[in-house]
PDB file of C-alpha atoms in Angstrom:
ATOM      1  CA  MET A 479       0.000   0.000   0.000  1.00 43.00           C
ATOM      2  CA  THR A 480       1.129   3.581  -0.501  1.00 42.00           C
ATOM      3  CA  GLY A 481       3.029   5.240   2.312  1.00 51.00           C
ATOM      4  CA  ASP A 482       4.885   2.077   3.341  1.00 53.00           C
ATOM      5  CA  ARG A 483       8.217   2.748   4.997  1.00 62.00           C
ATOM      6  CA  VAL A 484      11.133   0.699   3.696  1.00 59.00           C
ATOM      7  CA  VAL A 485      13.924  -0.810   5.782  1.00 57.00           C
ATOM      8  CA  ALA A 486      17.170  -2.533   4.890  1.00 47.00           C
ATOM      9  CA  GLY A 487      16.832  -5.040   2.095  1.00 55.00           C
ATOM     10  CA  GLY A 488      13.937  -3.210   0.489  1.00 56.00           C
ATOM     11  CA  ARG A 489      11.321  -4.852   2.737  1.00 61.00           C
ATOM     12  CA  ALA A 490       8.271  -2.794   3.694  1.00 69.00           C
ATOM     13  CA  GLN A 491       7.932  -1.743   7.318  1.00 89.00           C
ATOM     14  CA  ILE A 492       4.839  -3.470   8.720  1.00 95.00           C
ATOM     15  CA  ARG A 493       2.799  -1.369  11.134  1.00 96.00           C
ATOM     16  CA  VAL A 494       1.153  -3.567  13.768  1.00 97.00           C
ATOM     17  CA  LEU A 495      -1.549  -2.994  16.388  1.00 97.00           C
ATOM     18  CA  ILE A 496      -1.995  -5.483  19.245  1.00 97.00           C
ATOM     19  CA  ALA A 497      -5.300  -5.836  21.125  1.00 96.00           C
ATOM     20  CA  ASP A 498      -5.281  -8.077  24.200  1.00 94.00           C
ATOM     21  CA  ASP A 499      -6.876  -7.509  27.585  1.00 92.00           C
ATOM     22  CA  GLN A 500      -3.840  -9.010  29.365  1.00 91.00           C
ATOM     23  CA  ALA A 501      -1.233  -6.267  29.618  1.00 92.00           C
ATOM     24  CA  LEU A 502       1.662  -8.671  30.188  1.00 91.00           C
ATOM     25  CA  VAL A 503       0.751 -10.743  27.137  1.00 90.00           C
ATOM     26  CA  ARG A 504       0.373  -7.838  24.739  1.00 91.00           C
ATOM     27  CA  GLY A 505       3.519  -6.229  26.129  1.00 92.00           C
ATOM     28  CA  ALA A 506       5.503  -9.411  25.588  1.00 92.00           C
ATOM     29  CA  MET A 507       4.218  -9.824  22.026  1.00 92.00           C
ATOM     30  CA  ALA A 508       5.020  -6.199  21.270  1.00 94.00           C
ATOM     31  CA  ALA A 509       8.546  -6.500  22.654  1.00 94.00           C
ATOM     32  CA  LEU A 510       9.248  -9.629  20.639  1.00 92.00           C
ATOM     33  CA  LEU A 511       7.821  -8.295  17.392  1.00 94.00           C
ATOM     34  CA  ASN A 512       9.656  -4.985  17.771  1.00 94.00           C
ATOM     35  CA  LEU A 513      12.930  -6.929  17.684  1.00 93.00           C
ATOM     36  CA  GLU A 514      12.218  -7.616  14.021  1.00 93.00           C
ATOM     37  CA  PRO A 515      13.718  -4.906  11.773  1.00 93.00           C
ATOM     38  CA  ASP A 516      10.698  -4.802   9.465  1.00 94.00           C
ATOM     39  CA  ILE A 517       7.929  -4.818  12.105  1.00 95.00           C
ATOM     40  CA  ASP A 518       6.851  -1.788  14.119  1.00 95.00           C
ATOM     41  CA  VAL A 519       4.239  -2.220  16.857  1.00 96.00           C
ATOM     42  CA  ILE A 520       2.685   1.238  16.856  1.00 95.00           C
ATOM     43  CA  ALA A 521      -0.185   0.635  19.293  1.00 94.00           C
ATOM     44  CA  GLU A 522      -1.166  -1.668  22.166  1.00 96.00           C
ATOM     45  CA  VAL A 523      -4.762  -1.664  23.427  1.00 95.00           C
ATOM     46  CA  GLY A 524      -6.872  -3.698  25.847  1.00 93.00           C
ATOM     47  CA  ASP A 525     -10.104  -4.375  23.983  1.00 93.00           C
ATOM     48  CA  GLY A 526     -11.925  -4.268  20.677  1.00 94.00           C
ATOM     49  CA  ALA A 527     -13.403  -0.793  21.092  1.00 94.00           C
ATOM     50  CA  GLU A 528      -9.947   0.648  21.775  1.00 95.00           C
ATOM     51  CA  ALA A 529      -8.601  -1.193  18.738  1.00 95.00           C
ATOM     52  CA  LEU A 530     -11.206   0.373  16.448  1.00 95.00           C
ATOM     53  CA  ALA A 531     -10.515   3.820  17.892  1.00 95.00           C
ATOM     54  CA  ALA A 532      -6.761   3.394  17.355  1.00 95.00           C
ATOM     55  CA  LEU A 533      -7.274   2.209  13.789  1.00 95.00           C
ATOM     56  CA  ARG A 534      -9.175   5.417  13.023  1.00 93.00           C
ATOM     57  CA  GLU A 535      -6.273   7.498  14.315  1.00 93.00           C
ATOM     58  CA  GLN A 536      -3.249   5.612  12.994  1.00 92.00           C
ATOM     59  CA  GLU A 537      -2.222   3.851   9.819  1.00 93.00           C
ATOM     60  CA  VAL A 538      -2.028   0.108  10.549  1.00 95.00           C
ATOM     61  CA  ASP A 539      -1.217  -2.816   8.269  1.00 96.00           C
ATOM     62  CA  VAL A 540      -1.822  -5.825  10.537  1.00 97.00           C
ATOM     63  CA  CYS A 541      -3.979  -6.035  13.642  1.00 97.00           C
ATOM     64  CA  LEU A 542      -3.373  -8.831  16.167  1.00 96.00           C
ATOM     65  CA  LEU A 543      -6.572  -9.557  18.090  1.00 95.00           C
ATOM     66  CA  ASP A 544      -7.130 -11.770  21.109  1.00 92.00           C
ATOM     67  CA  VAL A 545     -10.300 -13.832  20.677  1.00 89.00           C
ATOM     68  CA  GLN A 546     -11.616 -13.359  24.208  1.00 86.00           C
ATOM     69  CA  MET A 547     -11.713  -9.751  25.382  1.00 89.00           C
ATOM     70  CA  PRO A 548     -14.217  -7.918  27.590  1.00 87.00           C
ATOM     71  CA  GLY A 549     -16.917  -5.918  25.854  1.00 86.00           C
ATOM     72  CA  MET A 550     -16.262  -6.339  22.141  1.00 88.00           C
ATOM     73  CA  ASP A 551     -14.428  -9.628  21.605  1.00 88.00           C
ATOM     74  CA  GLY A 552     -11.887 -10.313  18.892  1.00 91.00           C
ATOM     75  CA  ILE A 553     -14.306 -11.893  16.451  1.00 89.00           C
ATOM     76  CA  GLU A 554     -16.771  -9.003  16.616  1.00 91.00           C
ATOM     77  CA  THR A 555     -13.848  -6.601  16.296  1.00 94.00           C
ATOM     78  CA  ALA A 556     -12.635  -8.446  13.193  1.00 94.00           C
ATOM     79  CA  GLU A 557     -16.069  -8.047  11.624  1.00 92.00           C
ATOM     80  CA  ARG A 558     -16.026  -4.319  12.350  1.00 94.00           C
ATOM     81  CA  ILE A 559     -12.518  -3.957  10.922  1.00 95.00           C
ATOM     82  CA  ARG A 560     -13.582  -5.734   7.744  1.00 93.00           C
ATOM     83  CA  THR A 561     -16.362  -3.161   7.346  1.00 93.00           C
ATOM     84  CA  GLU A 562     -14.584  -0.018   8.524  1.00 93.00           C
ATOM     85  CA  GLN A 563     -10.928  -0.682   7.619  1.00 92.00           C
ATOM     86  CA  PRO A 564     -10.934  -3.364   4.892  1.00 92.00           C
ATOM     87  CA  HIS A 565      -7.268  -2.734   4.025  1.00 93.00           C
ATOM     88  CA  VAL A 566      -6.160  -3.866   7.514  1.00 96.00           C
ATOM     89  CA  ARG A 567      -5.222  -7.523   7.766  1.00 95.00           C
ATOM     90  CA  VAL A 568      -6.375  -9.320  10.924  1.00 96.00           C
ATOM     91  CA  LEU A 569      -4.504 -12.057  12.783  1.00 95.00           C
ATOM     92  CA  MET A 570      -6.376 -13.775  15.605  1.00 91.00           C
ATOM     93  CA  VAL A 571      -4.139 -14.858  18.484  1.00 90.00           C
ATOM     94  CA  THR A 572      -5.632 -16.985  21.243  1.00 83.00           C
ATOM     95  CA  THR A 573      -4.811 -19.133  24.243  1.00 79.00           C
ATOM     96  CA  PHE A 574      -7.595 -21.551  23.356  1.00 65.00           C
ATOM     97  CA  ASP A 575      -7.026 -23.917  20.422  1.00 62.00           C
ATOM     98  CA  ARG A 576     -10.713 -24.443  19.663  1.00 65.00           C
ATOM     99  CA  PRO A 577     -11.759 -25.230  16.082  1.00 62.00           C
ATOM    100  CA  GLY A 578     -15.044 -23.383  16.543  1.00 70.00           C
ATOM    101  CA  TYR A 579     -13.164 -20.141  17.149  1.00 76.00           C
ATOM    102  CA  LEU A 580     -11.176 -20.701  13.976  1.00 77.00           C
ATOM    103  CA  LYS A 581     -14.271 -21.046  11.811  1.00 76.00           C
ATOM    104  CA  ARG A 582     -15.919 -17.994  13.353  1.00 79.00           C
ATOM    105  CA  ALA A 583     -12.774 -15.913  12.986  1.00 84.00           C
ATOM    106  CA  LEU A 584     -12.300 -16.773   9.316  1.00 82.00           C
ATOM    107  CA  ALA A 585     -15.969 -16.071   8.656  1.00 82.00           C
ATOM    108  CA  ALA A 586     -15.488 -12.679  10.336  1.00 87.00           C
ATOM    109  CA  GLY A 587     -12.742 -11.806   7.871  1.00 88.00           C
ATOM    110  CA  ALA A 588      -9.558 -12.758   9.715  1.00 91.00           C
ATOM    111  CA  SER A 589      -6.573 -13.603   7.538  1.00 91.00           C
ATOM    112  CA  GLY A 590      -4.912 -15.816  10.104  1.00 89.00           C
ATOM    113  CA  PHE A 591      -5.343 -17.691  13.367  1.00 88.00           C
ATOM    114  CA  VAL A 592      -2.571 -18.841  15.711  1.00 88.00           C
ATOM    115  CA  VAL A 593      -2.207 -19.742  19.382  1.00 84.00           C
ATOM    116  CA  LYS A 594      -0.293 -17.544  21.822  1.00 84.00           C
ATOM    117  CA  ASP A 595       2.471 -20.077  22.444  1.00 83.00           C
ATOM    118  CA  THR A 596       3.599 -19.754  18.823  1.00 85.00           C
ATOM    119  CA  PRO A 597       7.386 -19.115  18.882  1.00 87.00           C
ATOM    120  CA  ALA A 598       8.341 -15.468  18.361  1.00 85.00           C
ATOM    121  CA  ASP A 599      10.122 -16.038  15.054  1.00 87.00           C
ATOM    122  CA  GLN A 600       7.143 -17.947  13.692  1.00 89.00           C
ATOM    123  CA  LEU A 601       4.731 -15.251  14.845  1.00 92.00           C
ATOM    124  CA  ALA A 602       6.781 -12.610  13.055  1.00 93.00           C
ATOM    125  CA  GLU A 603       6.771 -14.691   9.887  1.00 92.00           C
ATOM    126  CA  VAL A 604       2.989 -15.115  10.133  1.00 92.00           C
ATOM    127  CA  VAL A 605       2.639 -11.332  10.369  1.00 95.00           C
ATOM    128  CA  ARG A 606       4.769 -10.947   7.235  1.00 94.00           C
ATOM    129  CA  ARG A 607       2.795 -13.543   5.298  1.00 92.00           C
ATOM    130  CA  ILE A 608      -0.527 -12.014   6.245  1.00 93.00           C
ATOM    131  CA  HIS A 609       0.748  -8.575   5.312  1.00 94.00           C
ATOM    132  CA  SER A 610       1.685  -9.945   1.905  1.00 91.00           C
ATOM    133  CA  GLY A 611      -1.891 -11.111   1.343  1.00 90.00           C
ATOM    134  CA  LEU A 612      -1.674 -14.757   2.362  1.00 90.00           C
ATOM    135  CA  ARG A 613      -3.904 -16.620   4.811  1.00 87.00           C
ATOM    136  CA  VAL A 614      -2.178 -18.460   7.659  1.00 86.00           C
ATOM    137  CA  VAL A 615      -3.811 -20.918  10.059  1.00 83.00           C
ATOM    138  CA  ASP A 616      -2.285 -22.972  12.863  1.00 77.00           C
ATOM    139  CA  PRO A 617      -1.909 -26.441  11.262  1.00 68.00           C
ATOM    140  CA  HIS A 618      -3.229 -28.304  14.334  1.00 67.00           C
ATOM    141  CA  LEU A 619      -6.367 -26.176  14.399  1.00 63.00           C
ATOM    142  CA  ALA A 620      -6.817 -26.541  10.663  1.00 58.00           C
ATOM    143  CA  GLN A 621      -6.753 -30.322  11.011  1.00 54.00           C
ATOM    144  CA  GLU A 622      -9.089 -30.307  14.001  1.00 56.00           C
ATOM    145  CA  SER A 623     -11.587 -28.096  12.195  1.00 52.00           C
ATOM    146  CA  LEU A 624     -11.994 -30.741   9.499  1.00 47.00           C
ATOM    147  CA  PHE A 625     -13.548 -33.065  12.074  1.00 45.00           C
ATOM    148  CA  GLU A 626     -15.482 -30.462  14.046  1.00 56.00           C
ATOM    149  CA  GLY A 627     -19.050 -29.893  12.920  1.00 57.00           C
ATOM    150  CA  ASP A 628     -20.419 -26.445  12.192  1.00 68.00           C
ATOM    151  CA  ASN A 629     -21.896 -24.417  15.033  1.00 73.00           C
ATOM    152  CA  PRO A 630     -25.472 -25.733  15.433  1.00 78.00           C
ATOM    153  CA  LEU A 631     -26.604 -22.792  17.563  1.00 81.00           C
ATOM    154  CA  THR A 632     -28.584 -19.940  16.062  1.00 81.00           C
ATOM    155  CA  GLU A 633     -27.595 -16.321  16.720  1.00 83.00           C
ATOM    156  CA  ARG A 634     -30.487 -15.941  19.155  1.00 87.00           C
ATOM    157  CA  GLU A 635     -29.566 -19.141  21.004  1.00 86.00           C
ATOM    158  CA  VAL A 636     -25.996 -17.905  21.332  1.00 84.00           C
ATOM    159  CA  GLU A 637     -27.166 -14.536  22.646  1.00 86.00           C
ATOM    160  CA  ILE A 638     -29.462 -16.087  25.228  1.00 89.00           C
ATOM    161  CA  LEU A 639     -26.951 -18.747  26.252  1.00 87.00           C
ATOM    162  CA  LEU A 640     -24.297 -16.105  26.877  1.00 85.00           C
ATOM    163  CA  ARG A 641     -26.650 -14.156  29.109  1.00 87.00           C
ATOM    164  CA  ALA A 642     -27.726 -17.304  30.953  1.00 86.00           C
ATOM    165  CA  ALA A 643     -24.108 -18.323  31.475  1.00 81.00           C
ATOM    166  CA  ASP A 644     -23.480 -14.972  33.178  1.00 80.00           C
ATOM    167  CA  GLY A 645     -26.215 -15.798  35.663  1.00 81.00           C
ATOM    168  CA  GLU A 646     -29.053 -13.674  34.325  1.00 86.00           C
ATOM    169  CA  PRO A 647     -32.475 -15.105  35.273  1.00 88.00           C
ATOM    170  CA  VAL A 648     -34.939 -15.965  32.531  1.00 89.00           C
ATOM    171  CA  ALA A 649     -37.190 -13.013  33.375  1.00 90.00           C
ATOM    172  CA  LYS A 650     -34.330 -10.527  33.011  1.00 90.00           C
ATOM    173  CA  ILE A 651     -33.179 -12.055  29.715  1.00 90.00           C
ATOM    174  CA  ALA A 652     -36.734 -11.933  28.397  1.00 90.00           C
ATOM    175  CA  ALA A 653     -37.120  -8.268  29.348  1.00 90.00           C
ATOM    176  CA  ALA A 654     -33.770  -7.300  27.823  1.00 89.00           C
ATOM    177  CA  LEU A 655     -34.535  -9.023  24.518  1.00 90.00           C
ATOM    178  CA  TYR A 656     -38.246  -8.155  24.399  1.00 91.00           C
ATOM    179  CA  LEU A 657     -39.246 -11.807  24.453  1.00 87.00           C
ATOM    180  CA  SER A 658     -41.598 -13.793  26.629  1.00 88.00           C
ATOM    181  CA  ALA A 659     -40.155 -15.942  29.406  1.00 87.00           C
ATOM    182  CA  GLY A 660     -41.541 -19.004  27.658  1.00 86.00           C
ATOM    183  CA  THR A 661     -39.739 -18.132  24.434  1.00 88.00           C
ATOM    184  CA  VAL A 662     -36.455 -17.707  26.304  1.00 88.00           C
ATOM    185  CA  ARG A 663     -36.923 -21.096  27.955  1.00 88.00           C
ATOM    186  CA  ASN A 664     -37.547 -22.661  24.532  1.00 87.00           C
ATOM    187  CA  TYR A 665     -34.324 -21.186  23.173  1.00 86.00           C
ATOM    188  CA  LEU A 666     -32.424 -22.477  26.201  1.00 87.00           C
ATOM    189  CA  SER A 667     -33.981 -25.923  25.782  1.00 86.00           C
ATOM    190  CA  ASN A 668     -32.904 -25.969  22.141  1.00 82.00           C
ATOM    191  CA  ALA A 669     -29.357 -24.971  23.084  1.00 82.00           C
ATOM    192  CA  ILE A 670     -29.207 -27.646  25.782  1.00 84.00           C
ATOM    193  CA  ALA A 671     -30.401 -30.281  23.322  1.00 80.00           C
ATOM    194  CA  LYS A 672     -27.936 -29.215  20.622  1.00 77.00           C
ATOM    195  CA  THR A 673     -25.015 -29.379  23.046  1.00 76.00           C
ATOM    196  CA  CYS A 674     -26.173 -32.727  24.467  1.00 77.00           C
ATOM    197  CA  THR A 675     -26.128 -31.369  28.021  1.00 80.00           C
ATOM    198  CA  THR A 676     -28.612 -31.270  30.881  1.00 80.00           C
ATOM    199  CA  ASN A 677     -28.776 -27.602  31.901  1.00 84.00           C
ATOM    200  CA  ARG A 678     -27.928 -24.136  30.640  1.00 86.00           C
ATOM    201  CA  ILE A 679     -24.648 -23.880  32.580  1.00 85.00           C
ATOM    202  CA  GLU A 680     -23.365 -27.123  31.047  1.00 83.00           C
ATOM    203  CA  ALA A 681     -24.652 -26.004  27.653  1.00 84.00           C
ATOM    204  CA  ALA A 682     -22.736 -22.728  27.878  1.00 84.00           C
ATOM    205  CA  ARG A 683     -19.567 -24.508  29.063  1.00 82.00           C
ATOM    206  CA  THR A 684     -19.754 -27.024  26.221  1.00 79.00           C
ATOM    207  CA  ALA A 685     -20.438 -24.309  23.655  1.00 80.00           C
ATOM    208  CA  ARG A 686     -17.456 -22.317  24.905  1.00 78.00           C
ATOM    209  CA  ASP A 687     -15.200 -25.388  24.870  1.00 74.00           C
ATOM    210  CA  ARG A 688     -16.094 -25.918  21.225  1.00 73.00           C
ATOM    211  CA  GLY A 689     -15.663 -22.259  20.335  1.00 71.00           C
ATOM    212  CA  TRP A 690     -19.319 -21.788  19.426  1.00 77.00           C
ATOM    213  CA  ILE A 691     -19.821 -18.803  21.737  1.00 76.00           C
TER     214      ILE A 691
END
């Protein structure tokens, strides 16, 4: 893209933003990536909303997003970036190697997906490959995703299950979503059946373990 800075060897300087709610993690990733002569971490933020704000203020090539962040998570943030900043490449970085997260992230427009224990030199190379227009996925996750079925939960079931998992009573969920209590219970029953569990807490735990919510 125009405006790229060039370093030794004629390689473009890659401007990176890191979004992770764990300060130590994002600081460590930034320190390691900044050791690379062609990578410049220009911003570190703690959540998706801060990432979007930073992207509006600074020119960024690659955005590293944690999947699980408070407020706006990484997948929702990736969707917003695709709409608002389509030239920015997104790399999802997560602690949890769950195939369901991979599928959701790619559907949201991410160009890559790796786990946080990826060695520093490999992470830097992934950033370069994504910047060049390639798609990069952790090979273990890619293999696992071949055997993992698609998310069976509807958007409404996911929304209600997330609220239920946080301890909200049925009446409060119904009021918030302008639904009847009976309708909410039906959605929860469907989610429990689809996850082959016996209650909404188990359903939410299973859905999270599979990366469906």
